[in-house]
PDB file of C-alpha atoms and ligand atoms in Angstrom:
ATOM      1  CA  MET A   1     -91.880-103.846  -4.617  1.00  0.00           C
ATOM      2  CA  ASP A   2     -91.734-102.817  -8.264  1.00  0.00           C
ATOM      3  CA  ARG A   3     -91.230 -99.133  -9.087  1.00  0.00           C
ATOM      4  CA  PHE A   4     -92.490 -97.403 -12.238  1.00  0.00           C
ATOM      5  CA  LEU A   5     -92.359 -93.965 -13.802  1.00  0.00           C
ATOM      6  CA  GLY A   6     -95.764 -92.348 -14.103  1.00  0.00           C
ATOM      7  CA  SER A   7     -96.655 -89.965 -16.921  1.00  0.00           C
ATOM      8  CA  LYS A   8     -99.321 -87.851 -15.247  1.00  0.00           C
ATOM      9  CA  ARG A   9    -101.248 -87.292 -12.075  1.00  0.00           C
ATOM     10  CA  SER A  10    -104.863 -86.329 -11.825  1.00  0.00           C
ATOM     11  CA  HIS A  11    -106.322 -86.018  -8.323  1.00  0.00           C
ATOM     12  CA  GLY A  12    -105.710 -89.360  -6.622  1.00  0.00           C
ATOM     13  CA  ILE A  13    -104.915 -91.266  -9.830  1.00  0.00           C
ATOM     14  CA  LEU A  14    -101.541 -91.746 -11.567  1.00  0.00           C
ATOM     15  CA  LEU A  15    -101.186 -92.927 -15.141  1.00  0.00           C
ATOM     16  CA  ILE A  16     -98.445 -95.135 -16.554  1.00  0.00           C
ATOM     17  CA  GLU A  17     -98.160 -95.027 -20.350  1.00  0.00           C
ATOM     18  CA  GLY A  18     -95.841 -95.638 -23.294  1.00  0.00           C
ATOM     19  CA  GLU A  19     -92.635 -97.613 -22.845  1.00  0.00           C
ATOM     20  CA  GLU A  20     -93.123 -97.736 -19.084  1.00  0.00           C
ATOM     21  CA  LEU A  21     -96.395 -99.575 -19.624  1.00  0.00           C
ATOM     22  CA  ASN A  22     -94.432-102.319 -21.403  1.00  0.00           C
ATOM     23  CA  HIS A  23     -92.257-102.693 -18.288  1.00  0.00           C
ATOM     24  CA  LEU A  24     -95.408-103.099 -16.242  1.00  0.00           C
ATOM     25  CA  PHE A  25     -96.693-105.822 -18.585  1.00  0.00           C
ATOM     26  CA  ALA A  26     -93.291-107.522 -18.463  1.00  0.00           C
ATOM     27  CA  LYS A  27     -93.513-107.669 -14.661  1.00  0.00           C
ATOM     28  CA  ARG A  28     -96.966-109.291 -15.030  1.00  0.00           C
ATOM     29  CA  LEU A  29     -98.573-107.016 -12.460  1.00  0.00           C
ATOM     30  CA  LYS A  30    -102.300-107.530 -11.926  1.00  0.00           C
ATOM     31  CA  ALA A  31    -105.061-105.171 -10.831  1.00  0.00           C
ATOM     32  CA  GLY A  32    -105.188-104.936  -7.052  1.00  0.00           C
ATOM     33  CA  GLN A  33    -101.400-105.311  -6.577  1.00  0.00           C
ATOM     34  CA  GLU A  34     -99.288-102.629  -4.894  1.00  0.00           C
ATOM     35  CA  LEU A  35     -96.571-100.747  -6.750  1.00  0.00           C
ATOM     36  CA  GLU A  36     -94.486 -97.591  -6.406  1.00  0.00           C
ATOM     37  CA  VAL A  37     -94.986 -94.822  -8.949  1.00  0.00           C
ATOM     38  CA  PHE A  38     -92.725 -91.782  -9.410  1.00  0.00           C
ATOM     39  CA  VAL A  39     -94.313 -88.751 -10.988  1.00  0.00           C
ATOM     40  CA  GLU A  40     -93.582 -85.000 -10.921  1.00  0.00           C
ATOM     41  CA  GLY A  41     -90.629 -85.505  -8.562  1.00  0.00           C
ATOM     42  CA  LYS A  42     -92.585 -87.490  -5.962  1.00  0.00           C
ATOM     43  CA  LEU A  43     -92.825 -91.186  -5.150  1.00  0.00           C
ATOM     44  CA  TYR A  44     -96.155 -92.780  -4.265  1.00  0.00           C
ATOM     45  CA  LEU A  45     -97.308 -96.118  -2.955  1.00  0.00           C
ATOM     46  CA  CYS A  46    -100.251 -97.099  -5.171  1.00  0.00           C
ATOM     47  CA  THR A  47    -102.626 -99.890  -5.992  1.00  0.00           C
ATOM     48  CA  LEU A  48    -102.877-100.902  -9.623  1.00  0.00           C
ATOM     49  CA  GLU A  49    -106.485-100.146 -10.474  1.00  0.00           C
ATOM     50  CA  LYS A  50    -106.897-100.730 -14.170  1.00  0.00           C
ATOM     51  CA  LEU A  51    -104.635-102.140 -16.868  1.00  0.00           C
ATOM     52  CA  SER A  52    -105.401-101.548 -20.541  1.00  0.00           C
ATOM     53  CA  ARG A  53    -103.365-101.643 -23.777  1.00  0.00           C
ATOM     54  CA  SER A  54    -102.785 -97.879 -23.730  1.00  0.00           C
ATOM     55  CA  TYR A  55    -102.417 -97.051 -20.023  1.00  0.00           C
ATOM     56  CA  ALA A  56    -102.450 -98.292 -16.457  1.00  0.00           C
ATOM     57  CA  SER A  57    -104.232 -96.292 -13.785  1.00  0.00           C
ATOM     58  CA  CYS A  58    -102.983 -96.431 -10.221  1.00  0.00           C
ATOM     59  CA  LEU A  59    -104.768 -95.311  -7.106  1.00  0.00           C
ATOM     60  CA  ILE A  60    -102.531 -93.356  -4.698  1.00  0.00           C
ATOM     61  CA  LYS A  61    -102.444 -94.810  -1.173  1.00  0.00           C
ATOM     62  CA  ARG A  62     -99.795 -92.425   0.189  1.00  0.00           C
ATOM     63  CA  GLU A  63     -96.665 -90.489  -0.693  1.00  0.00           C
ATOM     64  CA  ILE A  64     -93.414 -92.273   0.169  1.00  0.00           C
ATOM     65  CA  GLU A  65     -90.983 -89.858   1.789  1.00  0.00           C
ATOM     66  CA  ASN A  66     -87.719 -91.667   2.438  1.00  0.00           C
ATOM     67  CA  PRO A  67     -84.893 -89.601   3.912  1.00  0.00           C
ATOM     68  CA  THR A  68     -81.779 -88.859   1.850  1.00  0.00           C
ATOM     69  CA  PRO A  69     -78.682 -90.816   2.945  1.00  0.00           C
ATOM     70  CA  LEU A  70     -75.831 -88.659   4.223  1.00  0.00           C
ATOM     71  CA  PRO A  71     -73.427 -87.239   3.273  1.00  0.00           C
ATOM     72  CA  MET A  72     -74.915 -85.515   0.242  1.00  0.00           C
ATOM     73  CA  ILE A  73     -72.138 -85.761  -2.337  1.00  0.00           C
ATOM     74  CA  ASN A  74     -72.031 -83.427  -5.299  1.00  0.00           C
ATOM     75  CA  LEU A  75     -69.758 -85.091  -7.856  1.00  0.00           C
ATOM     76  CA  TYR A  76     -68.098 -82.517 -10.101  1.00  0.00           C
ATOM     77  CA  GLN A  77     -67.218 -84.824 -12.954  1.00  0.00           C
ATOM     78  CA  CYS A  78     -64.826 -83.413 -15.554  1.00  0.00           C
ATOM     79  CA  VAL A  79     -66.410 -84.532 -18.784  1.00  0.00           C
ATOM     80  CA  PRO A  80     -64.400 -87.261 -20.492  1.00  0.00           C
ATOM     81  CA  VAL A  81     -63.231 -86.924 -24.084  1.00  0.00           C
ATOM     82  CA  GLU A  82     -65.053 -90.232 -24.631  1.00  0.00           C
ATOM     83  CA  LEU A  83     -68.451 -88.718 -23.834  1.00  0.00           C
ATOM     84  CA  LYS A  84     -70.156 -92.123 -23.828  1.00  0.00           C
ATOM     85  CA  ASN A  85     -68.199 -92.958 -20.637  1.00  0.00           C
ATOM     86  CA  MET A  86     -70.518 -90.538 -18.832  1.00  0.00           C
ATOM     87  CA  ASP A  87     -73.366 -93.054 -19.240  1.00  0.00           C
ATOM     88  CA  LEU A  88     -71.523 -95.499 -16.986  1.00  0.00           C
ATOM     89  CA  ILE A  89     -70.542 -92.771 -14.514  1.00  0.00           C
ATOM     90  CA  VAL A  90     -74.156 -91.577 -14.192  1.00  0.00           C
ATOM     91  CA  GLU A  91     -75.519 -95.078 -13.640  1.00  0.00           C
ATOM     92  CA  LYS A  92     -72.872 -96.192 -11.165  1.00  0.00           C
ATOM     93  CA  VAL A  93     -72.523 -93.058  -9.031  1.00  0.00           C
ATOM     94  CA  SER A  94     -76.308 -93.108  -8.746  1.00  0.00           C
ATOM     95  CA  GLU A  95     -76.103 -96.655  -7.371  1.00  0.00           C
ATOM     96  CA  VAL A  96     -73.305 -95.922  -4.902  1.00  0.00           C
ATOM     97  CA  GLY A  97     -75.133 -92.893  -3.550  1.00  0.00           C
ATOM     98  CA  ALA A  98     -74.038 -89.553  -5.082  1.00  0.00           C
ATOM     99  CA  PHE A  99     -76.671 -86.883  -4.511  1.00  0.00           C
ATOM    100  CA  LYS A 100     -75.882 -84.713  -7.529  1.00  0.00           C
ATOM    101  CA  LEU A 101     -73.676 -84.863 -10.601  1.00  0.00           C
ATOM    102  CA  THR A 102     -72.423 -81.639 -12.149  1.00  0.00           C
ATOM    103  CA  PRO A 103     -70.650 -82.057 -15.520  1.00  0.00           C
ATOM    104  CA  VAL A 104     -67.499 -79.922 -15.585  1.00  0.00           C
ATOM    105  CA  ILE A 105     -65.613 -78.638 -18.599  1.00  0.00           C
ATOM    106  CA  SER A 106     -61.892 -78.651 -17.835  1.00  0.00           C
ATOM    107  CA  ASP A 107     -58.857 -77.956 -20.020  1.00  0.00           C
ATOM    108  CA  ARG A 108     -58.525 -81.620 -21.016  1.00  0.00           C
ATOM    109  CA  SER A 109     -62.238 -82.335 -21.506  1.00  0.00           C
ATOM    110  CA  PHE A 110     -62.113 -80.970 -25.057  1.00  0.00           C
ATOM    111  CA  GLN A 111     -65.925 -80.680 -25.096  1.00  0.00           C
ATOM    112  CA  SER A 112     -68.163 -77.676 -25.632  1.00  0.00           C
ATOM    113  CA  LYS A 113     -71.063 -76.721 -23.355  1.00  0.00           C
ATOM    114  CA  GLY A 114     -73.478 -77.136 -26.280  1.00  0.00           C
ATOM    115  CA  VAL A 115     -72.433 -80.744 -26.921  1.00  0.00           C
ATOM    116  CA  ILE A 116     -72.794 -81.591 -23.225  1.00  0.00           C
ATOM    117  CA  GLU A 117     -76.184 -79.888 -22.916  1.00  0.00           C
ATOM    118  CA  LYS A 118     -77.488 -82.140 -25.691  1.00  0.00           C
ATOM    119  CA  LYS A 119     -76.615 -85.173 -23.526  1.00  0.00           C
ATOM    120  CA  LEU A 120     -78.353 -83.973 -20.365  1.00  0.00           C
ATOM    121  CA  GLU A 121     -81.718 -85.530 -21.228  1.00  0.00           C
ATOM    122  CA  ARG A 122     -80.044 -88.884 -21.910  1.00  0.00           C
ATOM    123  CA  TRP A 123     -78.170 -88.774 -18.582  1.00  0.00           C
ATOM    124  CA  LYS A 124     -81.385 -87.868 -16.750  1.00  0.00           C
ATOM    125  CA  ARG A 125     -83.082 -90.897 -18.319  1.00  0.00           C
ATOM    126  CA  ILE A 126     -80.203 -93.132 -17.173  1.00  0.00           C
ATOM    127  CA  ALA A 127     -80.487 -91.625 -13.672  1.00  0.00           C
ATOM    128  CA  LEU A 128     -84.226 -92.415 -13.636  1.00  0.00           C
ATOM    129  CA  ALA A 129     -83.647 -96.011 -14.737  1.00  0.00           C
ATOM    130  CA  SER A 130     -81.043 -96.403 -11.992  1.00  0.00           C
ATOM    131  CA  PHE A 131     -83.431 -94.832  -9.441  1.00  0.00           C
ATOM    132  CA  LYS A 132     -85.944 -97.557 -10.289  1.00  0.00           C
ATOM    133  CA  GLN A 133     -83.361-100.333 -10.074  1.00  0.00           C
ATOM    134  CA  CYS A 134     -81.445 -99.353  -6.922  1.00  0.00           C
ATOM    135  CA  ARG A 135     -84.424 -97.930  -5.012  1.00  0.00           C
ATOM    136  CA  ARG A 136     -82.869 -94.592  -4.098  1.00  0.00           C
ATOM    137  CA  PRO A 137     -85.269 -92.187  -2.386  1.00  0.00           C
ATOM    138  CA  LYS A 138     -84.768 -89.624  -5.209  1.00  0.00           C
ATOM    139  CA  PRO A 139     -83.144 -89.808  -8.656  1.00  0.00           C
ATOM    140  CA  LEU A 140     -79.558 -88.575  -8.979  1.00  0.00           C
ATOM    141  CA  ASP A 141     -79.810 -84.864  -9.695  1.00  0.00           C
ATOM    142  CA  ILE A 142     -78.026 -83.959 -12.965  1.00  0.00           C
ATOM    143  CA  ASP A 143     -77.060 -80.301 -13.029  1.00  0.00           C
ATOM    144  CA  GLN A 144     -76.219 -77.957 -15.906  1.00  0.00           C
ATOM    145  CA  PRO A 145     -72.581 -78.139 -17.082  1.00  0.00           C
ATOM    146  CA  ILE A 146     -70.138 -75.591 -15.711  1.00  0.00           C
ATOM    147  CA  HIS A 147     -66.528 -74.611 -16.386  1.00  0.00           C
ATOM    148  CA  LEU A 148     -63.933 -75.697 -13.833  1.00  0.00           C
ATOM    149  CA  LYS A 149     -63.188 -72.045 -13.018  1.00  0.00           C
ATOM    150  CA  ASP A 150     -66.781 -71.676 -11.749  1.00  0.00           C
ATOM    151  CA  ILE A 151     -66.567 -74.469  -9.152  1.00  0.00           C
ATOM    152  CA  ARG A 152     -67.066 -73.261  -5.576  1.00  0.00           C
ATOM    153  CA  ALA A 153     -65.845 -74.880  -2.364  1.00  0.00           C
ATOM    154  CA  ASP A 154     -69.257 -74.497  -0.768  1.00  0.00           C
ATOM    155  CA  ALA A 155     -69.641 -77.901   0.948  1.00  0.00           C
ATOM    156  CA  GLN A 156     -68.502 -78.847   4.452  1.00  0.00           C
ATOM    157  CA  LEU A 157     -65.764 -80.963   2.882  1.00  0.00           C
ATOM    158  CA  ASN A 158     -64.282 -80.106  -0.529  1.00  0.00           C
ATOM    159  CA  LEU A 159     -62.100 -82.718  -2.192  1.00  0.00           C
ATOM    160  CA  PHE A 160     -60.546 -83.495  -5.533  1.00  0.00           C
ATOM    161  CA  LEU A 161     -59.112 -86.794  -6.683  1.00  0.00           C
ATOM    162  CA  ASP A 162     -55.508 -86.422  -7.731  1.00  0.00           C
ATOM    163  CA  SER A 163     -53.322 -89.374  -8.667  1.00  0.00           C
ATOM    164  CA  PHE A 164     -50.187 -87.281  -7.942  1.00  0.00           C
ATOM    165  CA  GLU A 165     -51.121 -86.678  -4.293  1.00  0.00           C
ATOM    166  CA  LYS A 166     -48.596 -88.313  -1.948  1.00  0.00           C
ATOM    167  CA  GLU A 167     -49.878 -87.572   1.541  1.00  0.00           C
ATOM    168  CA  ARG A 168     -53.615 -87.820   1.878  1.00  0.00           C
ATOM    169  CA  SER A 169     -55.966 -90.745   1.293  1.00  0.00           C
ATOM    170  CA  ILE A 170     -59.668 -91.062   2.102  1.00  0.00           C
ATOM    171  CA  LYS A 171     -58.909 -92.853   5.381  1.00  0.00           C
ATOM    172  CA  ASP A 172     -57.070 -89.726   6.610  1.00  0.00           C
ATOM    173  CA  LEU A 173     -60.210 -87.605   6.358  1.00  0.00           C
ATOM    174  CA  ASN A 174     -62.256 -86.752   9.391  1.00  0.00           C
ATOM    175  CA  LEU A 175     -65.763 -87.504   8.174  1.00  0.00           C
ATOM    176  CA  ASN A 176     -67.301 -86.932  11.588  1.00  0.00           C
ATOM    177  CA  GLY A 177     -70.567 -85.035  11.235  1.00  0.00           C
ATOM    178  CA  ILE A 178     -69.900 -84.159   7.571  1.00  0.00           C
ATOM    179  CA  LYS A 179     -73.209 -83.807   5.742  1.00  0.00           C
ATOM    180  CA  THR A 180     -72.135 -82.232   2.441  1.00  0.00           C
ATOM    181  CA  ILE A 181     -69.150 -83.082   0.242  1.00  0.00           C
ATOM    182  CA  ASN A 182     -67.998 -81.687  -3.099  1.00  0.00           C
ATOM    183  CA  LEU A 183     -65.839 -84.182  -4.989  1.00  0.00           C
ATOM    184  CA  VAL A 184     -64.044 -83.154  -8.205  1.00  0.00           C
ATOM    185  CA  VAL A 185     -62.729 -85.862 -10.553  1.00  0.00           C
ATOM    186  CA  GLY A 186     -60.516 -85.188 -13.574  1.00  0.00           C
ATOM    187  CA  PRO A 187     -61.010 -86.350 -17.184  1.00  0.00           C
ATOM    188  CA  GLU A 188     -58.926 -89.139 -18.839  1.00  0.00           C
ATOM    189  CA  GLY A 189     -55.899 -86.838 -19.218  1.00  0.00           C
ATOM    190  CA  GLY A 190     -56.130 -85.572 -15.616  1.00  0.00           C
ATOM    191  CA  PHE A 191     -56.049 -81.968 -14.407  1.00  0.00           C
ATOM    192  CA  THR A 192     -53.444 -79.504 -15.649  1.00  0.00           C
ATOM    193  CA  SER A 193     -51.103 -78.315 -12.880  1.00  0.00           C
ATOM    194  CA  GLN A 194     -52.805 -74.890 -13.038  1.00  0.00           C
ATOM    195  CA  GLU A 195     -56.189 -76.544 -12.441  1.00  0.00           C
ATOM    196  CA  SER A 196     -54.848 -78.498  -9.436  1.00  0.00           C
ATOM    197  CA  GLU A 197     -53.363 -75.308  -7.979  1.00  0.00           C
ATOM    198  CA  PHE A 198     -56.598 -73.435  -8.633  1.00  0.00           C
ATOM    199  CA  LEU A 199     -58.669 -76.092  -6.823  1.00  0.00           C
ATOM    200  CA  LYS A 200     -56.255 -76.029  -3.881  1.00  0.00           C
ATOM    201  CA  SER A 201     -56.474 -72.226  -3.736  1.00  0.00           C
ATOM    202  CA  LEU A 202     -60.265 -72.538  -3.445  1.00  0.00           C
ATOM    203  CA  GLY A 203     -59.848 -74.875  -0.469  1.00  0.00           C
ATOM    204  CA  PHE A 204     -60.219 -78.283  -2.178  1.00  0.00           C
ATOM    205  CA  LEU A 205     -58.061 -81.012  -0.614  1.00  0.00           C
ATOM    206  CA  PRO A 206     -56.291 -83.416  -3.003  1.00  0.00           C
ATOM    207  CA  ILE A 207     -56.980 -87.097  -2.249  1.00  0.00           C
ATOM    208  CA  ARG A 208     -55.145 -90.155  -3.557  1.00  0.00           C
ATOM    209  CA  LEU A 209     -56.903 -93.482  -4.132  1.00  0.00           C
ATOM    210  CA  TYR A 210     -54.666 -96.515  -3.575  1.00  0.00           C
ATOM    211  CA  PRO A 211     -52.893 -98.341  -5.003  1.00  0.00           C
ATOM    212  CA  TYR A 212     -52.972 -97.631  -8.778  1.00  0.00           C
ATOM    213  CA  ILE A 213     -53.935 -95.019 -11.359  1.00  0.00           C
ATOM    214  CA  LEU A 214     -57.575 -95.526 -12.227  1.00  0.00           C
ATOM    215  CA  ARG A 215     -59.678 -94.592 -15.179  1.00  0.00           C
ATOM    216  CA  SER A 216     -61.662 -91.465 -14.459  1.00  0.00           C
ATOM    217  CA  GLU A 217     -64.933 -93.396 -14.262  1.00  0.00           C
ATOM    218  CA  THR A 218     -63.478 -95.965 -11.824  1.00  0.00           C
ATOM    219  CA  ALA A 219     -62.098 -93.139  -9.670  1.00  0.00           C
ATOM    220  CA  SER A 220     -65.513 -91.444  -9.473  1.00  0.00           C
ATOM    221  CA  ILE A 221     -67.410 -94.611  -8.599  1.00  0.00           C
ATOM    222  CA  LEU A 222     -64.863 -95.734  -6.011  1.00  0.00           C
ATOM    223  CA  GLY A 223     -64.478 -92.224  -4.557  1.00  0.00           C
ATOM    224  CA  VAL A 224     -68.223 -91.711  -4.034  1.00  0.00           C
ATOM    225  CA  GLY A 225     -68.728 -95.276  -2.784  1.00  0.00           C
ATOM    226  CA  LEU A 226     -65.896 -95.040  -0.242  1.00  0.00           C
ATOM    227  CA  LEU A 227     -67.012 -91.653   1.057  1.00  0.00           C
ATOM    228  CA  MET A 228     -70.586 -92.881   1.516  1.00  0.00           C
ATOM    229  CA  ASN A 229     -69.547 -96.078   3.244  1.00  0.00           C
ATOM    230  CA  LEU A 230     -66.833 -94.623   5.468  1.00  0.00           C
ATOM    231  CA  SER A 231     -69.275 -91.920   6.601  1.00  0.00           C
ATOM    232  CA  ILE A 232     -71.824 -94.417   7.827  1.00  0.00           C
ATOM    233  CA  LEU A 233     -70.162 -94.852  11.211  1.00  0.00           C
ATOM    234  CA  SER A 234     -69.763 -91.153  11.857  1.00  0.00           C
ATOM    235  CA  LEU A 235     -73.258 -89.855  11.145  1.00  0.00           C
ATOM    236  CA  PRO A 236     -76.885 -90.438  11.732  1.00  0.00           C
ATOM    237  CA  THR A 237     -77.142 -91.966   8.270  1.00  0.00           C
ATOM    238  CA  TYR A 238     -80.122 -90.065   6.925  1.00  0.00           C
ATOM    239  CA  GLN A 239     -81.189 -86.473   6.384  1.00  0.00           C
ATOM    240  CA  GLU A 240     -84.684 -86.151   7.864  1.00  0.00           C
TER     241      GLU A 240
HETATM  242  N1  LIG B 301     -51.824 -89.424 -15.282  1.00  0.00           N
HETATM  243  C1  LIG B 301     -53.119 -88.816 -15.283  1.00  0.00           C
HETATM  244  C2  LIG B 301     -53.074 -87.533 -14.499  1.00  0.00           C
HETATM  245  O1  LIG B 301     -52.658 -86.564 -15.103  1.00  0.00           O
HETATM  246  O2  LIG B 301     -53.503 -87.434 -13.337  1.00  0.00           O
HETATM  247  C3  LIG B 301     -54.157 -89.759 -14.792  1.00  0.00           C
HETATM  248  C4  LIG B 301     -55.513 -89.246 -14.981  1.00  0.00           C
HETATM  249  S1  LIG B 301     -56.716 -90.393 -14.419  1.00  0.00           S
HETATM  250  C5  LIG B 301     -56.783 -91.479 -15.762  1.00  0.00           C
HETATM  251  C6  LIG B 301     -58.183 -89.450 -14.520  1.00  0.00           C
HETATM  252  C7  LIG B 301     -58.630 -88.857 -13.214  1.00  0.00           C
HETATM  253  O3  LIG B 301     -59.059 -89.887 -12.336  1.00  0.00           O
HETATM  254  C8  LIG B 301     -57.601 -88.071 -12.431  1.00  0.00           C
HETATM  255  O4  LIG B 301     -57.537 -86.723 -12.846  1.00  0.00           O
HETATM  256  C9  LIG B 301     -58.110 -88.184 -11.013  1.00  0.00           C
HETATM  257  O5  LIG B 301     -59.124 -87.232 -10.750  1.00  0.00           O
HETATM  258  C10 LIG B 301     -58.721 -89.558 -11.009  1.00  0.00           C
HETATM  259  N2  LIG B 301     -57.809 -90.603 -10.523  1.00  0.00           N
HETATM  260  C11 LIG B 301     -57.430 -91.701 -11.193  1.00  0.00           C
HETATM  261  N3  LIG B 301     -56.650 -92.494 -10.429  1.00  0.00           N
HETATM  262  C12 LIG B 301     -56.538 -91.863  -9.246  1.00  0.00           C
HETATM  263  C13 LIG B 301     -55.875 -92.170  -8.015  1.00  0.00           C
HETATM  264  N4  LIG B 301     -55.171 -93.283  -7.870  1.00  0.00           N
HETATM  265  N5  LIG B 301     -55.984 -91.299  -7.004  1.00  0.00           N
HETATM  266  C14 LIG B 301     -56.721 -90.173  -7.138  1.00  0.00           C
HETATM  267  N6  LIG B 301     -57.352 -89.830  -8.271  1.00  0.00           N
HETATM  268  C15 LIG B 301     -57.284 -90.651  -9.305  1.00  0.00           C
END
């Protein structure tokens, strides 16, 4: 079923306007058809009631409350020097199932908090577009940027991707019953040795992806995708 972003809700009616209305026209939906509408953080099953040039009104049938797939992965993504690479990271880690993305400023990110904050709205828009396309239960949450020194090992499993790691790969992890994972990925130039030691001192385990050295964005997408898929056998797959 097609999914759209609503602009406002009034009682049992949701409105679709602006650019999103064009998407609705492009899909050739007709009055009386069912559609999903996301508004104010909630997803609804609706019937298209009225379609005009300036808005579409949709009658709410019920709220759709799909459970969140487990584990909930918070990707701490060190911001790349090539900031536009974050667009791809946001779209793809949303598709492969990350729960949240926190942009991280590390020594080799060479970006200021102000510059990153200006991009947050863009990344949230990309996350919303991906939410429509891949039919996640909720959009990827994009958090405020933080400095690497402020990362906390507060998940059940705390990992960082490190191409210098010799011992441990994802298949060595015990993912049994793990519901929350923090995953830190370095920027193009990698972590400094002090940053790696700092993450280890917090309790983050270094993980190597085989067999080659990947671009940061490939590492993030593969890391999240593998963790989600290898966890499937060891968990009831959804958070009720
Ligand atoms: N030689 C660089 C270094 O100093 O690590 C490579 C950096 S790599 C291009 C960017 C980031 O992607 C790394 O910091 C790491 O987080 C992740 N990464 C890339 N390939 C990886 C691999 N094979 N195993 C684990 N992490 C990897």
